[in-house]
């Protein structure tokens, strides 16, 4: 009777040791599953996540139309409603992209099931990409719905579709990343509401959504150009109407730099488990 052969962990046929990734450099199955979960999470309540923003945008347009009437002069050479449309579109995209990631992480922490996300063999980059996928899809759907309504109301098409898509993508990535940071920082829904009400909403409202920053006196005009959300709204306005306060290429470069910084910090916090792991 032959003696049993000694197990060689270095042999090619040996099973990987505990903690060793078994699926190559990227866990595509886990990444796809997380992204699908994030998309299904907001699609399950599409009346609130997709239809409600359209209603809100419509109310803004109706209120400003009734309040200002036909006597409102042109802004930057555009009828006011044409000028207003891209600002409302981008403001809605910003709010929805931020809400998707921030609410997902905060709800998981409050309910105590964040471990279900941290336990699977997903790297920090895969977690980041999975969460951002939900924000990008939600922001894109909201942009399509509101953009279609805007074109029907104003009777004008999109002047530069490429620039429009670029700035919507930058907005989804920037605010999705900020939503991850806010979700990690917040320990309860009250703290998340404070971040939304005192940071995100003021920055989006005071970024040229309803007015041109050219009308602001100093130093507010200069301060507006330090707000990255201003470049998102201004870039969307350029993409839709062909008119902007700042050059579109400059806004795209600034926004890309902010996106890189935000996503790096979010990746770092996910990698170290900051405020998420005991």
PDB file of C-alpha atoms in Angstrom:
ATOM      1  CA  UNK A   1       0.000   0.000   0.000  1.00  0.00           C
ATOM      2  CA  UNK A   2       1.543   3.270  -1.076  1.00  0.00           C
ATOM      3  CA  UNK A   3       1.918   6.129   1.387  1.00  0.00           C
ATOM      4  CA  UNK A   4      -0.251   9.203   0.763  1.00  0.00           C
ATOM      5  CA  UNK A   5       1.475  11.976  -1.125  1.00  0.00           C
ATOM      6  CA  UNK A   6       2.321  15.136   0.778  1.00  0.00           C
ATOM      7  CA  UNK A   7       0.187  18.170  -0.053  1.00  0.00           C
ATOM      8  CA  UNK A   8       2.167  20.819  -1.875  1.00  0.00           C
ATOM      9  CA  UNK A   9       0.581  24.279  -1.554  1.00  0.00           C
ATOM     10  CA  UNK A  10       2.772  25.545  -4.377  1.00  0.00           C
ATOM     11  CA  UNK A  11       1.449  23.001  -6.854  1.00  0.00           C
ATOM     12  CA  UNK A  12      -0.586  24.523  -9.720  1.00  0.00           C
ATOM     13  CA  UNK A  13      -3.613  22.380  -8.891  1.00  0.00           C
ATOM     14  CA  UNK A  14      -3.653  23.396  -5.208  1.00  0.00           C
ATOM     15  CA  UNK A  15      -6.627  25.441  -3.996  1.00  0.00           C
ATOM     16  CA  UNK A  16      -5.830  29.073  -3.158  1.00  0.00           C
ATOM     17  CA  UNK A  17      -5.144  29.811   0.488  1.00  0.00           C
ATOM     18  CA  UNK A  18      -7.631  31.675   2.645  1.00  0.00           C
ATOM     19  CA  UNK A  19      -7.794  35.343   1.783  1.00  0.00           C
ATOM     20  CA  UNK A  20      -6.372  34.897  -1.725  1.00  0.00           C
ATOM     21  CA  UNK A  21      -8.538  36.207  -4.566  1.00  0.00           C
ATOM     22  CA  UNK A  22      -9.742  33.355  -6.775  1.00  0.00           C
ATOM     23  CA  UNK A  23     -11.056  35.351  -9.710  1.00  0.00           C
ATOM     24  CA  UNK A  24      -8.201  37.375 -11.149  1.00  0.00           C
ATOM     25  CA  UNK A  25      -7.489  41.054 -10.786  1.00  0.00           C
ATOM     26  CA  UNK A  26     -11.147  42.134 -10.911  1.00  0.00           C
ATOM     27  CA  UNK A  27     -14.110  40.436  -9.286  1.00  0.00           C
ATOM     28  CA  UNK A  28     -16.444  41.051 -12.207  1.00  0.00           C
ATOM     29  CA  UNK A  29     -19.255  38.977 -10.721  1.00  0.00           C
ATOM     30  CA  UNK A  30     -19.172  40.836  -7.416  1.00  0.00           C
ATOM     31  CA  UNK A  31     -18.865  44.228  -9.118  1.00  0.00           C
ATOM     32  CA  UNK A  32     -21.763  43.468 -11.441  1.00  0.00           C
ATOM     33  CA  UNK A  33     -23.871  42.245  -8.523  1.00  0.00           C
ATOM     34  CA  UNK A  34     -23.235  45.381  -6.452  1.00  0.00           C
ATOM     35  CA  UNK A  35     -23.946  47.658  -9.416  1.00  0.00           C
ATOM     36  CA  UNK A  36     -27.145  45.743 -10.166  1.00  0.00           C
ATOM     37  CA  UNK A  37     -28.218  46.026  -6.535  1.00  0.00           C
ATOM     38  CA  UNK A  38     -27.671  49.797  -6.567  1.00  0.00           C
ATOM     39  CA  UNK A  39     -29.695  50.185  -9.761  1.00  0.00           C
ATOM     40  CA  UNK A  40     -32.521  47.927  -8.600  1.00  0.00           C
ATOM     41  CA  UNK A  41     -32.628  49.755  -5.277  1.00  0.00           C
ATOM     42  CA  UNK A  42     -33.808  53.007  -6.851  1.00  0.00           C
ATOM     43  CA  UNK A  43     -35.741  51.392  -9.707  1.00  0.00           C
ATOM     44  CA  UNK A  44     -37.913  49.581  -7.164  1.00  0.00           C
ATOM     45  CA  UNK A  45     -39.319  53.009  -6.224  1.00  0.00           C
ATOM     46  CA  UNK A  46     -39.077  54.665  -9.647  1.00  0.00           C
ATOM     47  CA  UNK A  47     -42.095  56.828  -8.868  1.00  0.00           C
ATOM     48  CA  UNK A  48     -39.965  58.602  -6.248  1.00  0.00           C
ATOM     49  CA  UNK A  49     -36.558  58.467  -7.912  1.00  0.00           C
ATOM     50  CA  UNK A  50     -37.423  59.105 -11.577  1.00  0.00           C
ATOM     51  CA  UNK A  51     -40.936  60.536 -11.797  1.00  0.00           C
ATOM     52  CA  UNK A  52     -40.728  62.814  -8.729  1.00  0.00           C
ATOM     53  CA  UNK A  53     -37.730  64.826 -10.080  1.00  0.00           C
ATOM     54  CA  UNK A  54     -39.697  65.457 -13.275  1.00  0.00           C
ATOM     55  CA  UNK A  55     -42.590  66.812 -11.226  1.00  0.00           C
ATOM     56  CA  UNK A  56     -40.228  69.010  -9.193  1.00  0.00           C
ATOM     57  CA  UNK A  57     -38.589  70.404 -12.323  1.00  0.00           C
ATOM     58  CA  UNK A  58     -42.012  71.074 -13.829  1.00  0.00           C
ATOM     59  CA  UNK A  59     -43.080  72.943 -10.695  1.00  0.00           C
ATOM     60  CA  UNK A  60     -39.958  75.127 -10.839  1.00  0.00           C
ATOM     61  CA  UNK A  61     -40.683  76.036 -14.462  1.00  0.00           C
ATOM     62  CA  UNK A  62     -44.362  76.733 -13.743  1.00  0.00           C
ATOM     63  CA  UNK A  63     -43.644  78.859 -10.663  1.00  0.00           C
ATOM     64  CA  UNK A  64     -41.021  80.967 -12.414  1.00  0.00           C
ATOM     65  CA  UNK A  65     -43.283  81.367 -15.452  1.00  0.00           C
ATOM     66  CA  UNK A  66     -46.171  82.577 -13.288  1.00  0.00           C
ATOM     67  CA  UNK A  67     -44.022  84.757 -11.055  1.00  0.00           C
ATOM     68  CA  UNK A  68     -42.065  86.463 -13.819  1.00  0.00           C
ATOM     69  CA  UNK A  69     -44.629  86.327 -16.605  1.00  0.00           C
ATOM     70  CA  UNK A  70     -43.725  87.425 -20.086  1.00  0.00           C
ATOM     71  CA  UNK A  71     -42.072  90.628 -18.895  1.00  0.00           C
ATOM     72  CA  UNK A  72     -38.814  88.983 -17.848  1.00  0.00           C
ATOM     73  CA  UNK A  73     -36.018  90.067 -20.140  1.00  0.00           C
ATOM     74  CA  UNK A  74     -33.451  87.827 -21.744  1.00  0.00           C
ATOM     75  CA  UNK A  75     -30.534  86.395 -19.796  1.00  0.00           C
ATOM     76  CA  UNK A  76     -27.239  86.005 -21.667  1.00  0.00           C
ATOM     77  CA  UNK A  77     -29.182  86.514 -24.879  1.00  0.00           C
ATOM     78  CA  UNK A  78     -31.631  83.689 -24.139  1.00  0.00           C
ATOM     79  CA  UNK A  79     -35.312  83.681 -23.157  1.00  0.00           C
ATOM     80  CA  UNK A  80     -35.435  83.118 -19.421  1.00  0.00           C
ATOM     81  CA  UNK A  81     -37.103  79.700 -19.581  1.00  0.00           C
ATOM     82  CA  UNK A  82     -34.512  78.518 -22.115  1.00  0.00           C
ATOM     83  CA  UNK A  83     -31.776  79.795 -19.793  1.00  0.00           C
ATOM     84  CA  UNK A  84     -33.444  78.193 -16.757  1.00  0.00           C
ATOM     85  CA  UNK A  85     -33.932  74.709 -18.220  1.00  0.00           C
ATOM     86  CA  UNK A  86     -30.302  73.447 -18.181  1.00  0.00           C
ATOM     87  CA  UNK A  87     -29.815  74.763 -14.648  1.00  0.00           C
ATOM     88  CA  UNK A  88     -32.826  72.853 -13.348  1.00  0.00           C
ATOM     89  CA  UNK A  89     -31.731  69.744 -15.256  1.00  0.00           C
ATOM     90  CA  UNK A  90     -28.244  69.761 -13.740  1.00  0.00           C
ATOM     91  CA  UNK A  91     -29.501  70.669 -10.269  1.00  0.00           C
ATOM     92  CA  UNK A  92     -31.785  67.621 -10.362  1.00  0.00           C
ATOM     93  CA  UNK A  93     -28.978  65.385 -11.640  1.00  0.00           C
ATOM     94  CA  UNK A  94     -26.727  66.607  -8.818  1.00  0.00           C
ATOM     95  CA  UNK A  95     -29.275  65.961  -6.102  1.00  0.00           C
ATOM     96  CA  UNK A  96     -30.172  62.484  -7.371  1.00  0.00           C
ATOM     97  CA  UNK A  97     -26.572  61.353  -7.872  1.00  0.00           C
ATOM     98  CA  UNK A  98     -25.700  62.453  -4.346  1.00  0.00           C
ATOM     99  CA  UNK A  99     -28.811  60.891  -2.829  1.00  0.00           C
ATOM    100  CA  UNK A 100     -28.237  57.497  -4.447  1.00  0.00           C
ATOM    101  CA  UNK A 101     -24.869  56.705  -2.881  1.00  0.00           C
ATOM    102  CA  UNK A 102     -25.350  58.600   0.383  1.00  0.00           C
ATOM    103  CA  UNK A 103     -28.703  56.997   1.179  1.00  0.00           C
ATOM    104  CA  UNK A 104     -27.460  53.509   0.267  1.00  0.00           C
ATOM    105  CA  UNK A 105     -24.488  53.626   2.626  1.00  0.00           C
ATOM    106  CA  UNK A 106     -26.274  55.483   5.426  1.00  0.00           C
ATOM    107  CA  UNK A 107     -29.263  53.126   5.371  1.00  0.00           C
ATOM    108  CA  UNK A 108     -26.951  50.090   5.466  1.00  0.00           C
ATOM    109  CA  UNK A 109     -25.086  51.522   8.460  1.00  0.00           C
ATOM    110  CA  UNK A 110     -28.239  52.476  10.356  1.00  0.00           C
ATOM    111  CA  UNK A 111     -29.905  49.108   9.688  1.00  0.00           C
ATOM    112  CA  UNK A 112     -26.731  47.244  10.634  1.00  0.00           C
ATOM    113  CA  UNK A 113     -26.347  45.357   7.342  1.00  0.00           C
ATOM    114  CA  UNK A 114     -23.319  47.232   6.011  1.00  0.00           C
ATOM    115  CA  UNK A 115     -21.414  44.014   6.757  1.00  0.00           C
ATOM    116  CA  UNK A 116     -23.243  42.431   3.809  1.00  0.00           C
ATOM    117  CA  UNK A 117     -21.352  44.840   1.551  1.00  0.00           C
ATOM    118  CA  UNK A 118     -18.007  44.729   3.352  1.00  0.00           C
ATOM    119  CA  UNK A 119     -17.825  40.944   3.775  1.00  0.00           C
ATOM    120  CA  UNK A 120     -17.785  39.828   0.091  1.00  0.00           C
ATOM    121  CA  UNK A 121     -14.345  39.733  -1.601  1.00  0.00           C
ATOM    122  CA  UNK A 122     -14.632  43.160  -3.176  1.00  0.00           C
ATOM    123  CA  UNK A 123     -11.705  45.573  -3.275  1.00  0.00           C
ATOM    124  CA  UNK A 124     -12.084  49.273  -2.476  1.00  0.00           C
ATOM    125  CA  UNK A 125     -12.006  50.083  -6.185  1.00  0.00           C
ATOM    126  CA  UNK A 126     -14.746  47.560  -6.919  1.00  0.00           C
ATOM    127  CA  UNK A 127     -16.908  48.923  -4.102  1.00  0.00           C
ATOM    128  CA  UNK A 128     -16.369  52.438  -5.419  1.00  0.00           C
ATOM    129  CA  UNK A 129     -17.244  51.457  -8.988  1.00  0.00           C
ATOM    130  CA  UNK A 130     -20.330  49.523  -7.888  1.00  0.00           C
ATOM    131  CA  UNK A 131     -21.742  52.400  -5.877  1.00  0.00           C
ATOM    132  CA  UNK A 132     -20.945  54.923  -8.619  1.00  0.00           C
ATOM    133  CA  UNK A 133     -22.692  52.774 -11.223  1.00  0.00           C
ATOM    134  CA  UNK A 134     -25.991  53.316  -9.433  1.00  0.00           C
ATOM    135  CA  UNK A 135     -25.455  57.087  -9.330  1.00  0.00           C
ATOM    136  CA  UNK A 136     -24.498  57.269 -13.006  1.00  0.00           C
ATOM    137  CA  UNK A 137     -27.508  55.238 -14.146  1.00  0.00           C
ATOM    138  CA  UNK A 138     -29.923  57.190 -11.945  1.00  0.00           C
ATOM    139  CA  UNK A 139     -28.471  60.545 -13.018  1.00  0.00           C
ATOM    140  CA  UNK A 140     -28.633  59.492 -16.670  1.00  0.00           C
ATOM    141  CA  UNK A 141     -32.274  58.412 -16.460  1.00  0.00           C
ATOM    142  CA  UNK A 142     -33.254  61.628 -14.675  1.00  0.00           C
ATOM    143  CA  UNK A 143     -31.364  63.688 -17.259  1.00  0.00           C
ATOM    144  CA  UNK A 144     -33.104  61.922 -20.157  1.00  0.00           C
ATOM    145  CA  UNK A 145     -36.556  62.387 -18.626  1.00  0.00           C
ATOM    146  CA  UNK A 146     -36.082  66.059 -17.731  1.00  0.00           C
ATOM    147  CA  UNK A 147     -34.155  66.829 -20.924  1.00  0.00           C
ATOM    148  CA  UNK A 148     -36.988  65.404 -23.027  1.00  0.00           C
ATOM    149  CA  UNK A 149     -39.513  67.517 -21.170  1.00  0.00           C
ATOM    150  CA  UNK A 150     -37.292  70.590 -21.518  1.00  0.00           C
ATOM    151  CA  UNK A 151     -37.008  70.150 -25.288  1.00  0.00           C
ATOM    152  CA  UNK A 152     -40.785  69.737 -25.589  1.00  0.00           C
ATOM    153  CA  UNK A 153     -41.508  72.841 -23.472  1.00  0.00           C
ATOM    154  CA  UNK A 154     -38.941  75.184 -25.027  1.00  0.00           C
ATOM    155  CA  UNK A 155     -39.128  73.813 -28.573  1.00  0.00           C
ATOM    156  CA  UNK A 156     -35.337  73.861 -28.849  1.00  0.00           C
ATOM    157  CA  UNK A 157     -32.924  70.996 -29.355  1.00  0.00           C
ATOM    158  CA  UNK A 158     -29.571  70.280 -27.715  1.00  0.00           C
ATOM    159  CA  UNK A 159     -26.843  72.536 -29.124  1.00  0.00           C
ATOM    160  CA  UNK A 160     -23.855  70.343 -28.171  1.00  0.00           C
ATOM    161  CA  UNK A 161     -24.906  66.807 -27.176  1.00  0.00           C
ATOM    162  CA  UNK A 162     -21.324  65.691 -26.500  1.00  0.00           C
ATOM    163  CA  UNK A 163     -20.655  68.457 -23.987  1.00  0.00           C
ATOM    164  CA  UNK A 164     -24.034  67.836 -22.372  1.00  0.00           C
ATOM    165  CA  UNK A 165     -23.333  64.138 -21.842  1.00  0.00           C
ATOM    166  CA  UNK A 166     -19.818  64.887 -20.567  1.00  0.00           C
ATOM    167  CA  UNK A 167     -20.974  67.316 -17.882  1.00  0.00           C
ATOM    168  CA  UNK A 168     -23.828  65.038 -16.808  1.00  0.00           C
ATOM    169  CA  UNK A 169     -21.309  62.206 -16.409  1.00  0.00           C
ATOM    170  CA  UNK A 170     -18.913  64.450 -14.456  1.00  0.00           C
ATOM    171  CA  UNK A 171     -21.795  65.565 -12.225  1.00  0.00           C
ATOM    172  CA  UNK A 172     -22.850  61.966 -11.547  1.00  0.00           C
ATOM    173  CA  UNK A 173     -19.293  60.940 -10.658  1.00  0.00           C
ATOM    174  CA  UNK A 174     -18.558  64.020  -8.546  1.00  0.00           C
ATOM    175  CA  UNK A 175     -21.769  63.978  -6.534  1.00  0.00           C
ATOM    176  CA  UNK A 176     -21.829  60.185  -6.384  1.00  0.00           C
ATOM    177  CA  UNK A 177     -18.345  60.318  -4.863  1.00  0.00           C
ATOM    178  CA  UNK A 178     -19.386  63.061  -2.442  1.00  0.00           C
ATOM    179  CA  UNK A 179     -22.397  60.934  -1.532  1.00  0.00           C
ATOM    180  CA  UNK A 180     -20.069  58.061  -0.623  1.00  0.00           C
ATOM    181  CA  UNK A 181     -18.006  60.391   1.570  1.00  0.00           C
ATOM    182  CA  UNK A 182     -21.118  61.780   3.234  1.00  0.00           C
ATOM    183  CA  UNK A 183     -22.541  58.292   3.763  1.00  0.00           C
ATOM    184  CA  UNK A 184     -19.308  57.180   5.399  1.00  0.00           C
ATOM    185  CA  UNK A 185     -19.216  60.246   7.643  1.00  0.00           C
ATOM    186  CA  UNK A 186     -22.869  60.147   8.711  1.00  0.00           C
ATOM    187  CA  UNK A 187     -23.908  57.776  11.470  1.00  0.00           C
ATOM    188  CA  UNK A 188     -27.641  58.473  11.251  1.00  0.00           C
ATOM    189  CA  UNK A 189     -30.182  60.003   8.884  1.00  0.00           C
ATOM    190  CA  UNK A 190     -30.262  63.318  10.740  1.00  0.00           C
ATOM    191  CA  UNK A 191     -26.594  63.893  10.006  1.00  0.00           C
ATOM    192  CA  UNK A 192     -27.141  63.050   6.331  1.00  0.00           C
ATOM    193  CA  UNK A 193     -30.070  65.475   6.171  1.00  0.00           C
ATOM    194  CA  UNK A 194     -27.840  68.193   7.626  1.00  0.00           C
ATOM    195  CA  UNK A 195     -25.180  67.594   4.945  1.00  0.00           C
ATOM    196  CA  UNK A 196     -27.826  67.729   2.225  1.00  0.00           C
ATOM    197  CA  UNK A 197     -29.599  70.825   3.544  1.00  0.00           C
ATOM    198  CA  UNK A 198     -26.563  72.885   4.541  1.00  0.00           C
ATOM    199  CA  UNK A 199     -23.991  71.863   1.931  1.00  0.00           C
ATOM    200  CA  UNK A 200     -25.337  70.243  -1.247  1.00  0.00           C
ATOM    201  CA  UNK A 201     -28.567  72.239  -1.683  1.00  0.00           C
ATOM    202  CA  UNK A 202     -27.002  75.694  -1.088  1.00  0.00           C
ATOM    203  CA  UNK A 203     -24.083  74.920  -3.402  1.00  0.00           C
ATOM    204  CA  UNK A 204     -26.445  73.838  -6.187  1.00  0.00           C
ATOM    205  CA  UNK A 205     -28.861  76.758  -5.734  1.00  0.00           C
ATOM    206  CA  UNK A 206     -26.074  79.361  -5.542  1.00  0.00           C
ATOM    207  CA  UNK A 207     -24.208  78.175  -8.616  1.00  0.00           C
ATOM    208  CA  UNK A 208     -26.043  80.019 -11.361  1.00  0.00           C
ATOM    209  CA  UNK A 209     -29.025  77.696 -11.559  1.00  0.00           C
ATOM    210  CA  UNK A 210     -31.575  80.524 -11.676  1.00  0.00           C
ATOM    211  CA  UNK A 211     -29.350  83.434 -12.687  1.00  0.00           C
ATOM    212  CA  UNK A 212     -26.137  84.326 -14.463  1.00  0.00           C
ATOM    213  CA  UNK A 213     -23.176  84.879 -12.136  1.00  0.00           C
ATOM    214  CA  UNK A 214     -22.232  87.825 -14.343  1.00  0.00           C
ATOM    215  CA  UNK A 215     -24.978  89.750 -12.546  1.00  0.00           C
ATOM    216  CA  UNK A 216     -23.358  89.219  -9.142  1.00  0.00           C
ATOM    217  CA  UNK A 217     -21.265  91.996  -7.588  1.00  0.00           C
ATOM    218  CA  UNK A 218     -17.783  91.361  -6.303  1.00  0.00           C
ATOM    219  CA  UNK A 219     -16.611  89.405  -4.379  1.00  0.00           C
ATOM    220  CA  UNK A 220     -19.563  87.033  -4.992  1.00  0.00           C
ATOM    221  CA  UNK A 221     -18.836  86.777  -8.699  1.00  0.00           C
ATOM    222  CA  UNK A 222     -15.291  85.600  -8.005  1.00  0.00           C
ATOM    223  CA  UNK A 223     -16.390  83.299  -5.181  1.00  0.00           C
ATOM    224  CA  UNK A 224     -18.883  81.614  -7.508  1.00  0.00           C
ATOM    225  CA  UNK A 225     -15.994  80.535  -9.733  1.00  0.00           C
ATOM    226  CA  UNK A 226     -14.479  78.643  -6.805  1.00  0.00           C
ATOM    227  CA  UNK A 227     -17.571  76.474  -6.579  1.00  0.00           C
ATOM    228  CA  UNK A 228     -17.107  73.355  -8.750  1.00  0.00           C
ATOM    229  CA  UNK A 229     -20.879  72.877  -9.031  1.00  0.00           C
ATOM    230  CA  UNK A 230     -21.010  76.204 -10.857  1.00  0.00           C
ATOM    231  CA  UNK A 231     -18.961  74.662 -13.675  1.00  0.00           C
ATOM    232  CA  UNK A 232     -21.292  71.657 -13.842  1.00  0.00           C
ATOM    233  CA  UNK A 233     -24.340  73.877 -14.277  1.00  0.00           C
ATOM    234  CA  UNK A 234     -22.550  76.286 -16.602  1.00  0.00           C
ATOM    235  CA  UNK A 235     -21.234  73.389 -18.681  1.00  0.00           C
ATOM    236  CA  UNK A 236     -24.696  71.857 -18.983  1.00  0.00           C
ATOM    237  CA  UNK A 237     -26.034  75.245 -20.076  1.00  0.00           C
ATOM    238  CA  UNK A 238     -23.368  75.440 -22.740  1.00  0.00           C
ATOM    239  CA  UNK A 239     -24.147  71.931 -23.926  1.00  0.00           C
ATOM    240  CA  UNK A 240     -27.871  72.628 -24.196  1.00  0.00           C
ATOM    241  CA  UNK A 241     -27.916  76.248 -25.415  1.00  0.00           C
ATOM    242  CA  UNK A 242     -24.378  76.974 -26.635  1.00  0.00           C
ATOM    243  CA  UNK A 243     -24.050  79.872 -24.144  1.00  0.00           C
ATOM    244  CA  UNK A 244     -22.032  79.883 -20.909  1.00  0.00           C
ATOM    245  CA  UNK A 245     -20.383  82.170 -18.356  1.00  0.00           C
ATOM    246  CA  UNK A 246     -17.027  80.353 -18.511  1.00  0.00           C
ATOM    247  CA  UNK A 247     -15.309  78.408 -21.318  1.00  0.00           C
ATOM    248  CA  UNK A 248     -16.603  74.846 -21.417  1.00  0.00           C
ATOM    249  CA  UNK A 249     -13.117  73.328 -21.681  1.00  0.00           C
ATOM    250  CA  UNK A 250     -12.034  75.109 -18.500  1.00  0.00           C
ATOM    251  CA  UNK A 251     -15.085  73.890 -16.629  1.00  0.00           C
ATOM    252  CA  UNK A 252     -14.507  70.325 -17.836  1.00  0.00           C
ATOM    253  CA  UNK A 253     -10.871  70.362 -16.668  1.00  0.00           C
ATOM    254  CA  UNK A 254     -11.769  71.788 -13.246  1.00  0.00           C
ATOM    255  CA  UNK A 255     -14.593  69.299 -12.773  1.00  0.00           C
ATOM    256  CA  UNK A 256     -12.369  66.397 -13.866  1.00  0.00           C
ATOM    257  CA  UNK A 257      -9.764  67.459 -11.290  1.00  0.00           C
ATOM    258  CA  UNK A 258     -12.382  67.653  -8.532  1.00  0.00           C
ATOM    259  CA  UNK A 259     -13.807  64.258  -9.559  1.00  0.00           C
ATOM    260  CA  UNK A 260     -10.319  62.703  -9.367  1.00  0.00           C
ATOM    261  CA  UNK A 261      -9.722  64.149  -5.887  1.00  0.00           C
ATOM    262  CA  UNK A 262     -13.146  63.121  -4.557  1.00  0.00           C
ATOM    263  CA  UNK A 263     -12.932  59.580  -5.936  1.00  0.00           C
ATOM    264  CA  UNK A 264      -9.406  59.118  -4.591  1.00  0.00           C
ATOM    265  CA  UNK A 265     -10.542  60.129  -1.092  1.00  0.00           C
ATOM    266  CA  UNK A 266     -13.602  57.864  -1.341  1.00  0.00           C
ATOM    267  CA  UNK A 267     -11.376  54.972  -2.468  1.00  0.00           C
ATOM    268  CA  UNK A 268      -9.007  55.642   0.418  1.00  0.00           C
ATOM    269  CA  UNK A 269     -11.787  55.645   3.000  1.00  0.00           C
ATOM    270  CA  UNK A 270     -13.272  52.439   1.586  1.00  0.00           C
ATOM    271  CA  UNK A 271      -9.862  50.784   1.580  1.00  0.00           C
ATOM    272  CA  UNK A 272      -9.111  51.660   5.206  1.00  0.00           C
ATOM    273  CA  UNK A 273     -12.688  51.037   6.411  1.00  0.00           C
ATOM    274  CA  UNK A 274     -12.863  54.519   7.895  1.00  0.00           C
ATOM    275  CA  UNK A 275     -16.031  54.841  10.053  1.00  0.00           C
ATOM    276  CA  UNK A 276     -17.376  51.640   8.488  1.00  0.00           C
ATOM    277  CA  UNK A 277     -15.356  48.844  10.096  1.00  0.00           C
ATOM    278  CA  UNK A 278     -15.071  48.414  13.888  1.00  0.00           C
TER     279      UNK A 278
END
